[in-house]
Tab-separated table of C-alpha atoms in Angstrom:
chain	number	residue	atom	x	y	z
I	22	UNK	CA	-1.551	-17.660	-5.703
I	23	UNK	CA	-4.436	-15.282	-6.449
I	24	UNK	CA	-3.373	-11.847	-7.555
I	25	UNK	CA	-4.743	-8.436	-8.337
I	26	UNK	CA	-4.337	-7.535	-11.996
I	27	UNK	CA	-4.048	-3.981	-13.288
I	28	UNK	CA	-4.167	-2.598	-16.806
I	29	UNK	CA	-2.590	-0.780	-18.465
I	30	UNK	CA	0.845	-1.065	-16.937
I	31	UNK	CA	1.760	2.326	-18.376
I	32	UNK	CA	-0.355	5.026	-19.974
I	33	UNK	CA	0.728	8.318	-21.437
I	34	UNK	CA	-1.946	10.955	-21.940
I	35	UNK	CA	-2.323	14.619	-22.720
I	36	UNK	CA	-3.416	17.033	-20.034
I	37	UNK	CA	-7.189	17.377	-19.993
I	38	UNK	CA	-7.872	13.905	-21.347
I	39	UNK	CA	-9.919	11.272	-19.555
I	40	UNK	CA	-8.158	8.191	-18.290
I	41	UNK	CA	-9.579	4.910	-17.028
I	42	UNK	CA	-7.384	2.567	-15.050
I	43	UNK	CA	-8.645	-0.959	-14.669
I	44	UNK	CA	-8.228	-3.509	-11.943
I	45	UNK	CA	-9.371	-7.073	-11.488
I	46	UNK	CA	-9.384	-7.775	-7.743
I	47	UNK	CA	-9.110	-11.223	-6.243
I	48	UNK	CA	-12.406	-12.924	-6.939
I	49	UNK	CA	-13.681	-13.536	-3.412
I	50	UNK	CA	-12.527	-10.220	-1.998
I	51	UNK	CA	-15.062	-7.690	-0.837
I	52	UNK	CA	-13.082	-4.513	-0.203
I	53	UNK	CA	-11.384	-2.538	-2.927
I	54	UNK	CA	-8.965	0.334	-2.809
I	55	UNK	CA	-6.995	2.722	-4.955
I	56	UNK	CA	-3.711	4.204	-3.821
I	57	UNK	CA	-1.239	6.327	-5.705
I	58	UNK	CA	2.456	6.981	-5.461
I	59	UNK	CA	3.937	10.074	-7.031
I	60	UNK	CA	7.529	9.413	-8.070
I	61	UNK	CA	9.790	9.556	-5.036
I	62	UNK	CA	6.956	10.092	-2.607
I	63	UNK	CA	4.904	7.995	-0.231
I	64	UNK	CA	2.039	5.719	-1.146
I	65	UNK	CA	-1.172	7.698	-0.586
I	66	UNK	CA	-4.682	6.460	0.005
I	67	UNK	CA	-7.253	7.598	-2.545
I	68	UNK	CA	-10.455	5.682	-1.967
I	69	UNK	CA	-11.967	2.567	-0.468
I	70	UNK	CA	-15.013	0.791	-1.885
I	71	UNK	CA	-17.341	-1.770	-0.394
I	72	UNK	CA	-20.781	-3.061	-1.243
I	73	UNK	CA	-20.873	-1.032	-4.431
I	74	UNK	CA	-20.252	2.282	-2.824
I	75	UNK	CA	-17.390	4.448	-1.668
I	76	UNK	CA	-16.514	3.758	1.945
I	77	UNK	CA	-14.039	6.588	2.327
I	78	UNK	CA	-12.086	8.945	0.118
I	79	UNK	CA	-9.127	11.180	0.738
I	80	UNK	CA	-8.714	14.862	-0.027
I	81	UNK	CA	-6.908	13.874	-3.208
I	82	UNK	CA	-10.014	12.133	-4.507
I	83	UNK	CA	-11.845	15.203	-5.759
I	84	UNK	CA	-14.631	15.526	-8.322
I	85	UNK	CA	-12.232	14.651	-11.125
I	86	UNK	CA	-11.961	11.118	-9.789
I	87	UNK	CA	-14.550	8.361	-9.775
I	88	UNK	CA	-14.602	4.629	-9.179
I	89	UNK	CA	-16.883	1.971	-10.466
I	90	UNK	CA	-17.381	-1.736	-10.309
I	91	UNK	CA	-19.243	-2.129	-13.592
I	92	UNK	CA	-19.561	-5.868	-13.946
I	93	UNK	CA	-18.787	-7.611	-10.677
I	94	UNK	CA	-15.191	-8.361	-11.580
I	95	UNK	CA	-13.537	-5.137	-12.701
I	96	UNK	CA	-12.867	-2.145	-10.481
I	97	UNK	CA	-12.033	1.034	-12.351
I	98	UNK	CA	-10.596	4.407	-11.493
I	99	UNK	CA	-11.524	7.241	-13.838
I	100	UNK	CA	-9.846	10.603	-13.981
I	101	UNK	CA	-12.080	12.927	-16.011
I	102	UNK	CA	-9.657	15.657	-16.968
I	103	UNK	CA	-6.077	14.795	-16.163
I	104	UNK	CA	-3.627	17.320	-14.780
I	105	UNK	CA	0.142	17.214	-14.793
I	106	UNK	CA	0.138	16.488	-11.081
I	107	UNK	CA	-1.892	13.322	-11.657
I	108	UNK	CA	1.248	11.675	-13.010
I	109	UNK	CA	1.889	8.822	-10.603
I	110	UNK	CA	1.803	5.090	-10.123
I	111	UNK	CA	-1.720	4.013	-9.230
I	112	UNK	CA	-2.134	0.864	-7.187
I	113	UNK	CA	-5.309	-1.130	-6.862
I	114	UNK	CA	-5.759	-3.356	-3.821
I	115	UNK	CA	-8.370	-5.721	-2.525
I	116	UNK	CA	-8.964	-7.541	0.714
I	117	UNK	CA	-11.146	-10.210	2.172
I	118	UNK	CA	-13.327	-9.897	5.203
I	119	UNK	CA	-11.356	-9.276	8.331
I	120	UNK	CA	-9.358	-12.240	9.515
I	121	UNK	CA	-9.735	-13.757	12.969
I	122	UNK	CA	-7.618	-11.009	14.458
I	123	UNK	CA	-9.761	-8.301	12.932
I	124	UNK	CA	-7.194	-7.096	10.432
I	125	UNK	CA	-7.698	-6.611	6.743
I	126	UNK	CA	-4.654	-7.525	4.725
I	127	UNK	CA	-4.531	-5.778	1.400
I	128	UNK	CA	-3.245	-7.500	-1.712
I	129	UNK	CA	-1.867	-4.997	-4.190
I	130	UNK	CA	-1.593	-5.077	-7.930
I	131	UNK	CA	1.607	-4.232	-9.765
I	132	UNK	CA	0.399	-0.731	-10.514
I	133	UNK	CA	-0.471	1.413	-13.502
I	134	UNK	CA	1.953	4.186	-14.272
I	135	UNK	CA	0.187	7.289	-15.556
I	136	UNK	CA	2.186	9.989	-17.294
I	137	UNK	CA	0.382	13.226	-18.076
I	138	UNK	CA	2.070	15.487	-20.631
X	20	UNK	CA	-5.839	9.319	12.534
X	21	UNK	CA	-3.019	6.870	12.930
X	22	UNK	CA	0.334	7.351	11.259
X	23	UNK	CA	3.751	5.810	10.878
X	24	UNK	CA	7.162	7.403	10.664
X	25	UNK	CA	10.060	5.702	8.971
X	26	UNK	CA	13.479	6.958	9.957
X	27	UNK	CA	15.893	7.091	7.070
X	28	UNK	CA	14.749	7.290	3.483
X	29	UNK	CA	17.863	5.392	2.373
X	30	UNK	CA	19.755	2.653	4.168
X	31	UNK	CA	22.872	0.933	2.857
X	32	UNK	CA	24.238	-2.308	4.241
X	33	UNK	CA	26.894	-4.727	3.135
X	34	UNK	CA	25.887	-8.149	1.919
X	35	UNK	CA	25.727	-10.438	4.950
X	36	UNK	CA	25.267	-7.590	7.412
X	37	UNK	CA	22.308	-6.976	9.679
X	38	UNK	CA	19.382	-5.106	8.173
X	39	UNK	CA	17.504	-2.741	10.484
X	40	UNK	CA	14.735	-0.540	9.131
X	41	UNK	CA	13.034	1.678	11.673
X	42	UNK	CA	9.356	2.418	12.021
X	43	UNK	CA	7.470	4.237	14.743
X	44	UNK	CA	3.731	4.550	14.875
X	45	UNK	CA	1.203	6.753	16.552
X	46	UNK	CA	-2.076	5.267	17.579
X	47	UNK	CA	-4.778	5.812	20.151
X	48	UNK	CA	-5.866	2.187	19.955
X	49	UNK	CA	-3.957	-1.089	19.571
X	50	UNK	CA	-2.697	-0.919	16.009
X	51	UNK	CA	-2.413	-3.381	13.219
X	52	UNK	CA	1.035	-2.935	11.723
X	53	UNK	CA	2.503	-4.123	8.447
X	54	UNK	CA	5.665	-4.091	6.432
X	55	UNK	CA	5.370	-4.111	2.660
X	56	UNK	CA	8.194	-4.427	0.142
X	57	UNK	CA	8.307	-2.947	-3.331
X	58	UNK	CA	10.846	-4.330	-5.752
X	59	UNK	CA	11.747	-2.181	-8.747
X	60	UNK	CA	8.873	-1.833	-11.191
X	61	UNK	CA	6.639	-4.065	-9.116
X	62	UNK	CA	3.706	-3.675	-6.788
X	63	UNK	CA	3.577	-3.813	-3.017
X	64	UNK	CA	4.074	-7.212	-1.436
X	65	UNK	CA	3.217	-7.988	2.163
X	66	UNK	CA	6.302	-8.984	4.158
X	67	UNK	CA	4.695	-9.476	7.545
X	68	UNK	CA	1.964	-8.206	9.827
X	69	UNK	CA	1.291	-7.720	13.509
X	70	UNK	CA	-2.286	-7.931	14.714
X	71	UNK	CA	-2.476	-9.563	18.132
X	72	UNK	CA	-0.548	-12.124	20.132
X	73	UNK	CA	3.187	-12.668	19.815
X	74	UNK	CA	5.029	-9.398	19.483
X	75	UNK	CA	7.831	-10.881	17.373
X	76	UNK	CA	6.452	-11.682	13.961
X	77	UNK	CA	8.247	-13.499	11.200
X	78	UNK	CA	7.703	-12.806	7.555
X	79	UNK	CA	8.888	-13.925	4.189
X	80	UNK	CA	12.499	-13.917	3.023
X	81	UNK	CA	13.906	-14.136	6.553
X	82	UNK	CA	12.555	-10.802	7.749
X	83	UNK	CA	11.030	-10.274	11.145
X	84	UNK	CA	9.693	-7.364	13.153
X	85	UNK	CA	9.009	-6.772	16.800
X	86	UNK	CA	6.072	-4.795	18.110
X	87	UNK	CA	7.163	-2.750	21.116
X	88	UNK	CA	4.252	-0.911	22.620
X	89	UNK	CA	6.372	0.989	25.145
X	90	UNK	CA	8.486	2.400	22.338
X	91	UNK	CA	5.641	2.623	19.786
X	92	UNK	CA	7.982	0.900	17.360
X	93	UNK	CA	7.787	-1.848	14.775
X	94	UNK	CA	11.315	-2.120	13.404
X	95	UNK	CA	12.093	-4.551	10.604
X	96	UNK	CA	15.193	-6.721	10.821
X	97	UNK	CA	17.008	-9.431	8.944
X	98	UNK	CA	20.192	-11.016	10.304
X	99	UNK	CA	22.039	-11.240	6.996
X	100	UNK	CA	21.329	-9.098	3.958
X	101	UNK	CA	21.201	-10.594	0.475
X	102	UNK	CA	21.608	-8.718	-2.766
X	103	UNK	CA	18.027	-9.659	-3.606
X	104	UNK	CA	16.791	-7.676	-0.591
X	105	UNK	CA	17.482	-4.398	-2.383
X	106	UNK	CA	14.058	-2.771	-2.592
X	107	UNK	CA	11.900	-0.136	-0.981
X	108	UNK	CA	10.255	-1.049	2.293
X	109	UNK	CA	7.092	0.537	3.608
X	110	UNK	CA	5.815	0.400	7.145
X	111	UNK	CA	2.048	0.732	7.406
X	112	UNK	CA	-0.679	0.964	9.992
X	113	UNK	CA	-4.270	-0.076	9.602
X	114	UNK	CA	-7.188	1.772	11.064
X	115	UNK	CA	-10.905	2.029	10.505
X	116	UNK	CA	-12.181	4.498	7.952
X	117	UNK	CA	-15.349	6.521	8.411
X	118	UNK	CA	-17.350	3.613	7.049
X	119	UNK	CA	-15.946	1.291	9.676
X	120	UNK	CA	-13.749	-0.546	7.227
X	121	UNK	CA	-10.043	-0.784	7.522
X	122	UNK	CA	-7.689	1.187	5.374
X	123	UNK	CA	-3.920	1.168	5.370
X	124	UNK	CA	-1.773	4.250	5.843
X	125	UNK	CA	1.797	4.019	4.641
X	126	UNK	CA	5.026	5.546	5.821
X	127	UNK	CA	7.290	7.371	3.432
X	128	UNK	CA	9.353	4.285	2.673
X	129	UNK	CA	12.990	3.292	3.109
X	130	UNK	CA	15.117	2.298	0.160
X	131	UNK	CA	17.491	-0.487	1.064
X	132	UNK	CA	20.734	-0.748	-0.843
X	133	UNK	CA	22.843	-3.873	-0.428
X	134	UNK	CA	26.512	-3.465	-1.216
X	135	UNK	CA	28.417	-6.516	-2.438
């Protein structure tokens, strides 16, 4: 079964450092997303991406965050200058065009755990 | 914006007992509703979804959920809990973002503990 692959599975970084989290979505999917889950809290939407541009972003997704699809297969999330509060599990997801009912079903990766010290 | 509320952050059941995880949604339009499961140290896996049609939807691992519009609920049930069902369960609703594309909004999650 096709899956979304994320790397690294765990990254530890110092506050102020840049971090890039990588995702390989399912190959024929067109919509891409990043979510995050701070330990013990809900899964929060960060950004959606379609047709090589951001479709929507949340309040969390400030100027420190950026996304890119550099080569047609990878989908990256960059945090320019990490803060302690960026420590979380980051989930990438992708989805196909809407199914016959009009719903997008997201397939999630296993997540990248970011720890900022 | 649409939202979901999950009642109970932790639920404990005995092995073999009924599992009932509650979810209520708010929506101004007919919603698309989902249940996802997260096993320890793993990603989010789709259990089941409601889009249109039959209000009782069946998912993987013996789970099912019923969409009740009058109660704005989408509770998740399983007749008999297994030890392997211990996980965190997230109810979610899908709506259109400002670009017209769907995004999923999650509830706060319910951790299910199964007691032998």
